[in-house]
PDB file of C-alpha atoms in Angstrom:
ATOM      1  CA  UNK A   1     -17.131 -13.070 -23.082  1.00  0.00           C
ATOM      2  CA  UNK A   2     -20.608 -12.932 -24.405  1.00  0.00           C
ATOM      3  CA  UNK A   3     -22.335 -14.442 -27.399  1.00  0.00           C
ATOM      4  CA  UNK A   4     -25.423 -12.752 -28.767  1.00  0.00           C
ATOM      5  CA  UNK A   5     -28.452 -14.217 -30.576  1.00  0.00           C
ATOM      6  CA  UNK A   6     -31.380 -12.203 -32.002  1.00  0.00           C
ATOM      7  CA  UNK A   7     -34.970 -13.277 -31.547  1.00  0.00           C
ATOM      8  CA  UNK A   8     -37.349 -13.454 -34.479  1.00  0.00           C
ATOM      9  CA  UNK A   9     -40.741 -11.722 -34.126  1.00  0.00           C
ATOM     10  CA  UNK A  10     -43.931 -12.028 -36.137  1.00  0.00           C
ATOM     11  CA  UNK A  11     -46.723  -9.501 -36.537  1.00  0.00           C
ATOM     12  CA  UNK A  12     -50.316 -10.103 -37.682  1.00  0.00           C
ATOM     13  CA  UNK A  13     -52.779  -7.285 -38.289  1.00  0.00           C
ATOM     14  CA  UNK A  14     -56.409  -6.867 -39.276  1.00  0.00           C
ATOM     15  CA  UNK A  15     -56.328  -3.161 -40.154  1.00  0.00           C
ATOM     16  CA  UNK A  16     -53.705  -0.711 -41.343  1.00  0.00           C
ATOM     17  CA  UNK A  17     -53.768   1.663 -38.336  1.00  0.00           C
ATOM     18  CA  UNK A  18     -53.360  -1.247 -35.886  1.00  0.00           C
ATOM     19  CA  UNK A  19     -50.563  -2.734 -37.980  1.00  0.00           C
ATOM     20  CA  UNK A  20     -48.724   0.590 -37.878  1.00  0.00           C
ATOM     21  CA  UNK A  21     -49.022   0.841 -34.092  1.00  0.00           C
ATOM     22  CA  UNK A  22     -47.884  -2.757 -33.560  1.00  0.00           C
ATOM     23  CA  UNK A  23     -44.937  -2.311 -35.904  1.00  0.00           C
ATOM     24  CA  UNK A  24     -43.731   0.717 -33.953  1.00  0.00           C
ATOM     25  CA  UNK A  25     -44.143  -1.161 -30.673  1.00  0.00           C
ATOM     26  CA  UNK A  26     -42.157  -4.107 -32.000  1.00  0.00           C
ATOM     27  CA  UNK A  27     -39.323  -1.853 -33.152  1.00  0.00           C
ATOM     28  CA  UNK A  28     -39.189  -0.271 -29.718  1.00  0.00           C
ATOM     29  CA  UNK A  29     -39.011  -3.677 -28.056  1.00  0.00           C
ATOM     30  CA  UNK A  30     -36.234  -4.979 -30.314  1.00  0.00           C
ATOM     31  CA  UNK A  31     -33.302  -3.574 -28.254  1.00  0.00           C
ATOM     32  CA  UNK A  32     -34.852  -5.066 -25.120  1.00  0.00           C
ATOM     33  CA  UNK A  33     -35.213  -8.472 -26.773  1.00  0.00           C
ATOM     34  CA  UNK A  34     -31.619  -8.352 -28.062  1.00  0.00           C
ATOM     35  CA  UNK A  35     -30.332  -7.415 -24.597  1.00  0.00           C
ATOM     36  CA  UNK A  36     -32.367 -10.230 -23.044  1.00  0.00           C
ATOM     37  CA  UNK A  37     -30.965 -12.660 -25.595  1.00  0.00           C
ATOM     38  CA  UNK A  38     -27.419 -11.531 -24.755  1.00  0.00           C
ATOM     39  CA  UNK A  39     -28.025 -12.060 -21.036  1.00  0.00           C
ATOM     40  CA  UNK A  40     -29.411 -15.543 -21.659  1.00  0.00           C
ATOM     41  CA  UNK A  41     -26.389 -16.355 -23.830  1.00  0.00           C
ATOM     42  CA  UNK A  42     -24.027 -15.230 -21.052  1.00  0.00           C
ATOM     43  CA  UNK A  43     -25.890 -17.376 -18.536  1.00  0.00           C
ATOM     44  CA  UNK A  44     -25.641 -20.365 -20.866  1.00  0.00           C
ATOM     45  CA  UNK A  45     -21.900 -19.798 -21.261  1.00  0.00           C
ATOM     46  CA  UNK A  46     -21.438 -19.524 -17.490  1.00  0.00           C
ATOM     47  CA  UNK A  47     -23.094 -22.930 -17.058  1.00  0.00           C
ATOM     48  CA  UNK A  48     -20.423 -24.722 -19.091  1.00  0.00           C
ATOM     49  CA  UNK A  49     -18.429 -27.023 -16.748  1.00  0.00           C
ATOM     50  CA  UNK A  50     -14.861 -25.850 -16.200  1.00  0.00           C
ATOM     51  CA  UNK A  51     -13.188 -28.612 -14.226  1.00  0.00           C
ATOM     52  CA  UNK A  52     -10.497 -28.751 -16.919  1.00  0.00           C
ATOM     53  CA  UNK A  53      -9.379 -25.272 -15.882  1.00  0.00           C
ATOM     54  CA  UNK A  54      -8.090 -26.494 -12.534  1.00  0.00           C
ATOM     55  CA  UNK A  55      -5.151 -24.316 -11.427  1.00  0.00           C
ATOM     56  CA  UNK A  56      -5.149 -22.372 -14.688  1.00  0.00           C
ATOM     57  CA  UNK A  57      -5.489 -19.348 -12.408  1.00  0.00           C
ATOM     58  CA  UNK A  58      -1.798 -19.621 -11.520  1.00  0.00           C
ATOM     59  CA  UNK A  59      -0.683 -20.841 -14.932  1.00  0.00           C
ATOM     60  CA  UNK A  60      -0.129 -24.440 -13.847  1.00  0.00           C
ATOM     61  CA  UNK A  61      -0.717 -27.120 -16.524  1.00  0.00           C
ATOM     62  CA  UNK A  62      -1.467 -29.787 -13.889  1.00  0.00           C
ATOM     63  CA  UNK A  63      -4.983 -31.212 -14.017  1.00  0.00           C
ATOM     64  CA  UNK A  64      -6.777 -32.670 -11.001  1.00  0.00           C
ATOM     65  CA  UNK A  65      -4.652 -35.432  -9.455  1.00  0.00           C
ATOM     66  CA  UNK A  66      -1.501 -34.434 -11.402  1.00  0.00           C
ATOM     67  CA  UNK A  67       1.715 -32.736 -10.305  1.00  0.00           C
ATOM     68  CA  UNK A  68       4.570 -30.905 -12.000  1.00  0.00           C
ATOM     69  CA  UNK A  69       8.317 -30.999 -11.452  1.00  0.00           C
ATOM     70  CA  UNK A  70      10.743 -28.594 -13.034  1.00  0.00           C
ATOM     71  CA  UNK A  71      13.312 -25.870 -12.690  1.00  0.00           C
ATOM     72  CA  UNK A  72      13.052 -22.109 -12.434  1.00  0.00           C
ATOM     73  CA  UNK A  73      15.199 -19.032 -12.884  1.00  0.00           C
ATOM     74  CA  UNK A  74      14.575 -15.418 -11.879  1.00  0.00           C
ATOM     75  CA  UNK A  75      16.616 -12.613 -13.426  1.00  0.00           C
ATOM     76  CA  UNK A  76      16.934  -9.162 -11.852  1.00  0.00           C
ATOM     77  CA  UNK A  77      19.472  -6.374 -11.495  1.00  0.00           C
ATOM     78  CA  UNK A  78      20.861  -7.577  -8.153  1.00  0.00           C
ATOM     79  CA  UNK A  79      21.505 -11.160  -9.232  1.00  0.00           C
ATOM     80  CA  UNK A  80      20.029 -14.439 -10.403  1.00  0.00           C
ATOM     81  CA  UNK A  81      17.855 -16.961  -8.576  1.00  0.00           C
ATOM     82  CA  UNK A  82      17.480 -20.562  -9.663  1.00  0.00           C
ATOM     83  CA  UNK A  83      16.250 -23.861  -8.265  1.00  0.00           C
ATOM     84  CA  UNK A  84      13.628 -26.591  -8.554  1.00  0.00           C
ATOM     85  CA  UNK A  85       9.909 -26.375  -7.949  1.00  0.00           C
ATOM     86  CA  UNK A  86       6.875 -28.635  -7.913  1.00  0.00           C
ATOM     87  CA  UNK A  87       3.109 -28.155  -7.944  1.00  0.00           C
ATOM     88  CA  UNK A  88       0.467 -30.653  -6.879  1.00  0.00           C
ATOM     89  CA  UNK A  89      -3.133 -30.306  -8.053  1.00  0.00           C
ATOM     90  CA  UNK A  90      -4.964 -32.283  -5.389  1.00  0.00           C
ATOM     91  CA  UNK A  91      -8.337 -33.880  -6.161  1.00  0.00           C
ATOM     92  CA  UNK A  92     -10.972 -31.242  -5.607  1.00  0.00           C
ATOM     93  CA  UNK A  93     -10.277 -27.523  -5.607  1.00  0.00           C
ATOM     94  CA  UNK A  94      -7.075 -27.305  -3.532  1.00  0.00           C
ATOM     95  CA  UNK A  95      -3.538 -27.205  -4.866  1.00  0.00           C
ATOM     96  CA  UNK A  96      -0.116 -26.529  -3.412  1.00  0.00           C
ATOM     97  CA  UNK A  97       3.368 -25.705  -4.544  1.00  0.00           C
ATOM     98  CA  UNK A  98       6.892 -25.836  -3.109  1.00  0.00           C
ATOM     99  CA  UNK A  99      10.338 -24.747  -4.221  1.00  0.00           C
ATOM    100  CA  UNK A 100      13.950 -24.691  -3.086  1.00  0.00           C
ATOM    101  CA  UNK A 101      16.770 -22.748  -4.648  1.00  0.00           C
ATOM    102  CA  UNK A 102      19.539 -20.245  -4.266  1.00  0.00           C
ATOM    103  CA  UNK A 103      20.023 -16.531  -4.891  1.00  0.00           C
ATOM    104  CA  UNK A 104      23.340 -15.741  -6.579  1.00  0.00           C
ATOM    105  CA  UNK A 105      24.102 -12.105  -5.780  1.00  0.00           C
ATOM    106  CA  UNK A 106      26.273 -10.042  -8.098  1.00  0.00           C
ATOM    107  CA  UNK A 107      29.725  -8.873  -6.877  1.00  0.00           C
ATOM    108  CA  UNK A 108      29.916 -11.514  -4.135  1.00  0.00           C
ATOM    109  CA  UNK A 109      30.829 -15.172  -3.807  1.00  0.00           C
ATOM    110  CA  UNK A 110      28.086 -15.834  -1.268  1.00  0.00           C
ATOM    111  CA  UNK A 111      24.704 -17.343  -2.144  1.00  0.00           C
ATOM    112  CA  UNK A 112      21.440 -17.037  -0.217  1.00  0.00           C
ATOM    113  CA  UNK A 113      19.314 -20.150   0.269  1.00  0.00           C
ATOM    114  CA  UNK A 114      15.665 -19.603  -0.650  1.00  0.00           C
ATOM    115  CA  UNK A 115      12.660 -21.853   0.017  1.00  0.00           C
ATOM    116  CA  UNK A 116       8.936 -21.269  -0.326  1.00  0.00           C
ATOM    117  CA  UNK A 117       5.487 -22.705  -0.734  1.00  0.00           C
ATOM    118  CA  UNK A 118       1.899 -21.708  -1.409  1.00  0.00           C
ATOM    119  CA  UNK A 119      -1.659 -22.937  -1.106  1.00  0.00           C
ATOM    120  CA  UNK A 120      -4.273 -22.382  -3.834  1.00  0.00           C
ATOM    121  CA  UNK A 121      -8.045 -22.719  -3.607  1.00  0.00           C
ATOM    122  CA  UNK A 122     -10.139 -22.580  -6.760  1.00  0.00           C
ATOM    123  CA  UNK A 123     -13.373 -20.677  -6.168  1.00  0.00           C
ATOM    124  CA  UNK A 124     -16.386 -22.831  -7.106  1.00  0.00           C
ATOM    125  CA  UNK A 125     -17.653 -21.118 -10.224  1.00  0.00           C
ATOM    126  CA  UNK A 126     -18.495 -21.764 -13.838  1.00  0.00           C
ATOM    127  CA  UNK A 127     -17.261 -19.812 -16.774  1.00  0.00           C
ATOM    128  CA  UNK A 128     -14.257 -19.400 -19.023  1.00  0.00           C
ATOM    129  CA  UNK A 129     -11.841 -18.256 -16.301  1.00  0.00           C
ATOM    130  CA  UNK A 130     -10.330 -19.880 -13.225  1.00  0.00           C
ATOM    131  CA  UNK A 131     -10.289 -17.675 -10.105  1.00  0.00           C
ATOM    132  CA  UNK A 132      -8.273 -18.536  -6.999  1.00  0.00           C
ATOM    133  CA  UNK A 133      -7.170 -16.996  -3.703  1.00  0.00           C
ATOM    134  CA  UNK A 134      -3.489 -17.789  -3.093  1.00  0.00           C
ATOM    135  CA  UNK A 135      -1.518 -17.601   0.160  1.00  0.00           C
ATOM    136  CA  UNK A 136       2.185 -18.314   0.444  1.00  0.00           C
ATOM    137  CA  UNK A 137       5.338 -18.112   2.502  1.00  0.00           C
ATOM    138  CA  UNK A 138       8.944 -17.499   1.389  1.00  0.00           C
ATOM    139  CA  UNK A 139      12.087 -17.759   3.498  1.00  0.00           C
ATOM    140  CA  UNK A 140      15.594 -16.604   2.524  1.00  0.00           C
ATOM    141  CA  UNK A 141      18.577 -17.117   4.826  1.00  0.00           C
ATOM    142  CA  UNK A 142      22.363 -16.881   4.815  1.00  0.00           C
ATOM    143  CA  UNK A 143      25.183 -17.169   7.335  1.00  0.00           C
ATOM    144  CA  UNK A 144      28.869 -16.552   6.724  1.00  0.00           C
ATOM    145  CA  UNK A 145      32.109 -14.954   7.858  1.00  0.00           C
ATOM    146  CA  UNK A 146      33.981 -12.159   6.150  1.00  0.00           C
ATOM    147  CA  UNK A 147      37.018 -10.322   7.520  1.00  0.00           C
ATOM    148  CA  UNK A 148      36.575 -11.913  10.951  1.00  0.00           C
ATOM    149  CA  UNK A 149      32.953 -10.754  11.204  1.00  0.00           C
ATOM    150  CA  UNK A 150      30.081 -13.236  11.419  1.00  0.00           C
ATOM    151  CA  UNK A 151      27.004 -12.329   9.402  1.00  0.00           C
ATOM    152  CA  UNK A 152      23.463 -13.681   9.556  1.00  0.00           C
ATOM    153  CA  UNK A 153      20.580 -12.675   7.329  1.00  0.00           C
ATOM    154  CA  UNK A 154      16.968 -13.882   7.192  1.00  0.00           C
ATOM    155  CA  UNK A 155      13.884 -12.771   5.316  1.00  0.00           C
ATOM    156  CA  UNK A 156      10.312 -13.974   5.697  1.00  0.00           C
ATOM    157  CA  UNK A 157       7.643 -13.007   3.169  1.00  0.00           C
ATOM    158  CA  UNK A 158       3.911 -13.713   3.260  1.00  0.00           C
ATOM    159  CA  UNK A 159       2.132 -12.980  -0.040  1.00  0.00           C
ATOM    160  CA  UNK A 160      -1.683 -13.015  -0.140  1.00  0.00           C
ATOM    161  CA  UNK A 161      -3.439 -12.423  -3.432  1.00  0.00           C
ATOM    162  CA  UNK A 162      -6.045 -13.303  -6.012  1.00  0.00           C
ATOM    163  CA  UNK A 163      -5.111 -15.126  -9.221  1.00  0.00           C
ATOM    164  CA  UNK A 164      -7.020 -15.389 -12.493  1.00  0.00           C
ATOM    165  CA  UNK A 165      -6.239 -17.362 -15.645  1.00  0.00           C
ATOM    166  CA  UNK A 166      -7.585 -19.660 -18.324  1.00  0.00           C
ATOM    167  CA  UNK A 167      -6.687 -21.954 -21.186  1.00  0.00           C
ATOM    168  CA  UNK A 168      -6.710 -20.645 -24.755  1.00  0.00           C
ATOM    169  CA  UNK A 169      -5.399 -21.809 -28.142  1.00  0.00           C
ATOM    170  CA  UNK A 170      -6.891 -25.262 -27.722  1.00  0.00           C
ATOM    171  CA  UNK A 171      -5.715 -25.490 -24.124  1.00  0.00           C
ATOM    172  CA  UNK A 172      -2.003 -25.267 -24.949  1.00  0.00           C
ATOM    173  CA  UNK A 173      -1.586 -21.669 -23.765  1.00  0.00           C
ATOM    174  CA  UNK A 174      -2.385 -20.597 -20.189  1.00  0.00           C
ATOM    175  CA  UNK A 175      -2.126 -16.846 -19.520  1.00  0.00           C
ATOM    176  CA  UNK A 176      -2.542 -15.885 -15.869  1.00  0.00           C
ATOM    177  CA  UNK A 177      -1.973 -13.053 -13.418  1.00  0.00           C
ATOM    178  CA  UNK A 178      -1.845 -12.744  -9.638  1.00  0.00           C
ATOM    179  CA  UNK A 179      -1.947  -9.561  -7.591  1.00  0.00           C
ATOM    180  CA  UNK A 180      -2.159  -8.825  -3.894  1.00  0.00           C
ATOM    181  CA  UNK A 181      -0.296  -7.738  -0.781  1.00  0.00           C
ATOM    182  CA  UNK A 182       3.042  -9.073   0.468  1.00  0.00           C
ATOM    183  CA  UNK A 183       4.330  -8.574   4.013  1.00  0.00           C
ATOM    184  CA  UNK A 184       8.104  -8.942   4.500  1.00  0.00           C
ATOM    185  CA  UNK A 185      10.204  -9.201   7.665  1.00  0.00           C
ATOM    186  CA  UNK A 186      13.981  -8.716   7.513  1.00  0.00           C
ATOM    187  CA  UNK A 187      16.614  -9.500  10.111  1.00  0.00           C
ATOM    188  CA  UNK A 188      20.360  -8.950   9.837  1.00  0.00           C
ATOM    189  CA  UNK A 189      23.134  -9.416  12.366  1.00  0.00           C
ATOM    190  CA  UNK A 190      26.884  -8.752  12.339  1.00  0.00           C
ATOM    191  CA  UNK A 191      29.043  -9.996  15.241  1.00  0.00           C
ATOM    192  CA  UNK A 192      32.725  -9.362  15.949  1.00  0.00           C
ATOM    193  CA  UNK A 193      33.833 -10.724  19.314  1.00  0.00           C
ATOM    194  CA  UNK A 194      31.650  -9.203  22.027  1.00  0.00           C
ATOM    195  CA  UNK A 195      30.209  -6.598  19.661  1.00  0.00           C
ATOM    196  CA  UNK A 196      26.917  -7.398  17.945  1.00  0.00           C
ATOM    197  CA  UNK A 197      25.074  -5.163  15.526  1.00  0.00           C
ATOM    198  CA  UNK A 198      21.514  -6.189  14.699  1.00  0.00           C
ATOM    199  CA  UNK A 199      18.939  -4.586  12.445  1.00  0.00           C
ATOM    200  CA  UNK A 200      15.334  -5.681  11.960  1.00  0.00           C
ATOM    201  CA  UNK A 201      12.578  -4.322   9.786  1.00  0.00           C
ATOM    202  CA  UNK A 202       9.304  -5.106   8.097  1.00  0.00           C
ATOM    203  CA  UNK A 203       7.198  -3.664   5.306  1.00  0.00           C
ATOM    204  CA  UNK A 204       4.034  -4.373   3.321  1.00  0.00           C
ATOM    205  CA  UNK A 205       3.638  -3.644  -0.380  1.00  0.00           C
ATOM    206  CA  UNK A 206       1.531  -4.575  -3.364  1.00  0.00           C
ATOM    207  CA  UNK A 207       2.860  -7.101  -5.861  1.00  0.00           C
ATOM    208  CA  UNK A 208       2.065  -8.351  -9.359  1.00  0.00           C
ATOM    209  CA  UNK A 209       2.924 -11.724 -10.877  1.00  0.00           C
ATOM    210  CA  UNK A 210       1.885 -12.248 -14.506  1.00  0.00           C
ATOM    211  CA  UNK A 211       2.881 -14.513 -17.379  1.00  0.00           C
ATOM    212  CA  UNK A 212       1.911 -17.275 -19.764  1.00  0.00           C
ATOM    213  CA  UNK A 213       2.499 -21.038 -19.803  1.00  0.00           C
ATOM    214  CA  UNK A 214       2.881 -23.188 -22.918  1.00  0.00           C
ATOM    215  CA  UNK A 215       1.742 -26.791 -22.325  1.00  0.00           C
ATOM    216  CA  UNK A 216       2.790 -29.384 -24.915  1.00  0.00           C
ATOM    217  CA  UNK A 217       2.207 -33.017 -23.997  1.00  0.00           C
ATOM    218  CA  UNK A 218       4.137 -33.910 -20.842  1.00  0.00           C
ATOM    219  CA  UNK A 219       6.264 -30.744 -20.946  1.00  0.00           C
ATOM    220  CA  UNK A 220       5.588 -27.108 -20.155  1.00  0.00           C
ATOM    221  CA  UNK A 221       7.402 -23.801 -20.185  1.00  0.00           C
ATOM    222  CA  UNK A 222       6.472 -20.471 -18.644  1.00  0.00           C
ATOM    223  CA  UNK A 223       7.717 -16.907 -18.911  1.00  0.00           C
ATOM    224  CA  UNK A 224       6.531 -13.950 -16.873  1.00  0.00           C
ATOM    225  CA  UNK A 225       7.334 -10.930 -14.758  1.00  0.00           C
ATOM    226  CA  UNK A 226       7.169 -10.298 -11.025  1.00  0.00           C
ATOM    227  CA  UNK A 227       7.331  -6.956  -9.259  1.00  0.00           C
ATOM    228  CA  UNK A 228       6.967  -5.701  -5.694  1.00  0.00           C
ATOM    229  CA  UNK A 229       5.863  -2.074  -5.745  1.00  0.00           C
ATOM    230  CA  UNK A 230       8.197  -0.579  -3.162  1.00  0.00           C
ATOM    231  CA  UNK A 231      10.671   2.279  -3.476  1.00  0.00           C
ATOM    232  CA  UNK A 232      13.543   0.013  -4.536  1.00  0.00           C
ATOM    233  CA  UNK A 233      11.586  -2.667  -6.365  1.00  0.00           C
ATOM    234  CA  UNK A 234      12.905  -4.170  -9.601  1.00  0.00           C
ATOM    235  CA  UNK A 235      10.995  -6.022 -12.280  1.00  0.00           C
ATOM    236  CA  UNK A 236      12.009  -9.674 -12.113  1.00  0.00           C
ATOM    237  CA  UNK A 237      11.889 -11.888 -15.219  1.00  0.00           C
ATOM    238  CA  UNK A 238      10.800 -15.426 -14.342  1.00  0.00           C
ATOM    239  CA  UNK A 239      11.359 -18.561 -16.426  1.00  0.00           C
ATOM    240  CA  UNK A 240      10.112 -22.111 -15.731  1.00  0.00           C
ATOM    241  CA  UNK A 241      10.566 -25.403 -17.540  1.00  0.00           C
ATOM    242  CA  UNK A 242       9.377 -28.839 -16.454  1.00  0.00           C
ATOM    243  CA  UNK A 243       7.216 -31.936 -16.814  1.00  0.00           C
ATOM    244  CA  UNK A 244       3.654 -32.905 -15.928  1.00  0.00           C
ATOM    245  CA  UNK A 245       3.052 -36.280 -14.236  1.00  0.00           C
TER     246      UNK A 245
END
């Protein structure tokens, strides 16, 4: 994002040879003056206040002191996740989010409970984009009995990333993207009488979360994709719909 302005120059001469030399010198300086003008224009643009972009980095329509409440759905090959979520844009540069929902796995009657939250800090800067470090935690768990065997499953995930976004189209459209590293810990246990089989594991992978939010009055909707880049990762389609208070 840069806006360029040319500078106007004036030349006065008292003799033809001197005028010719000054004209050549001016022509040589013109690219330098144009480049300097472009730099000054970029600096001027960077000095525009951007408090209205609060939490645009994560695609949230909430302004400072506001919060959102809505529902979400995540569609992937293994099943469907759905639940409710909320974001709070605290006064200042800190925001937080929380969610609770369920994961409905295909080919089974059992559902996994899923909860999570994150903390967002908007980097103090000026310009057309909002830039934020984001840290979060997700927890999935399930317990049940099948065929006389007791099962327990838990998953902890800790995503850490950097998010960038901004408002366009008069502020009604908020494209954003977040990328970083996610560390996951898995634990599963199957018990039948005195016999217990337990398996634990952990892994770290890169992830990408990108999409766009449409903000119209007190309502908003968002669509995007989420992917963890591991060997068995699927692209998840995410949908959100809610209200701003």
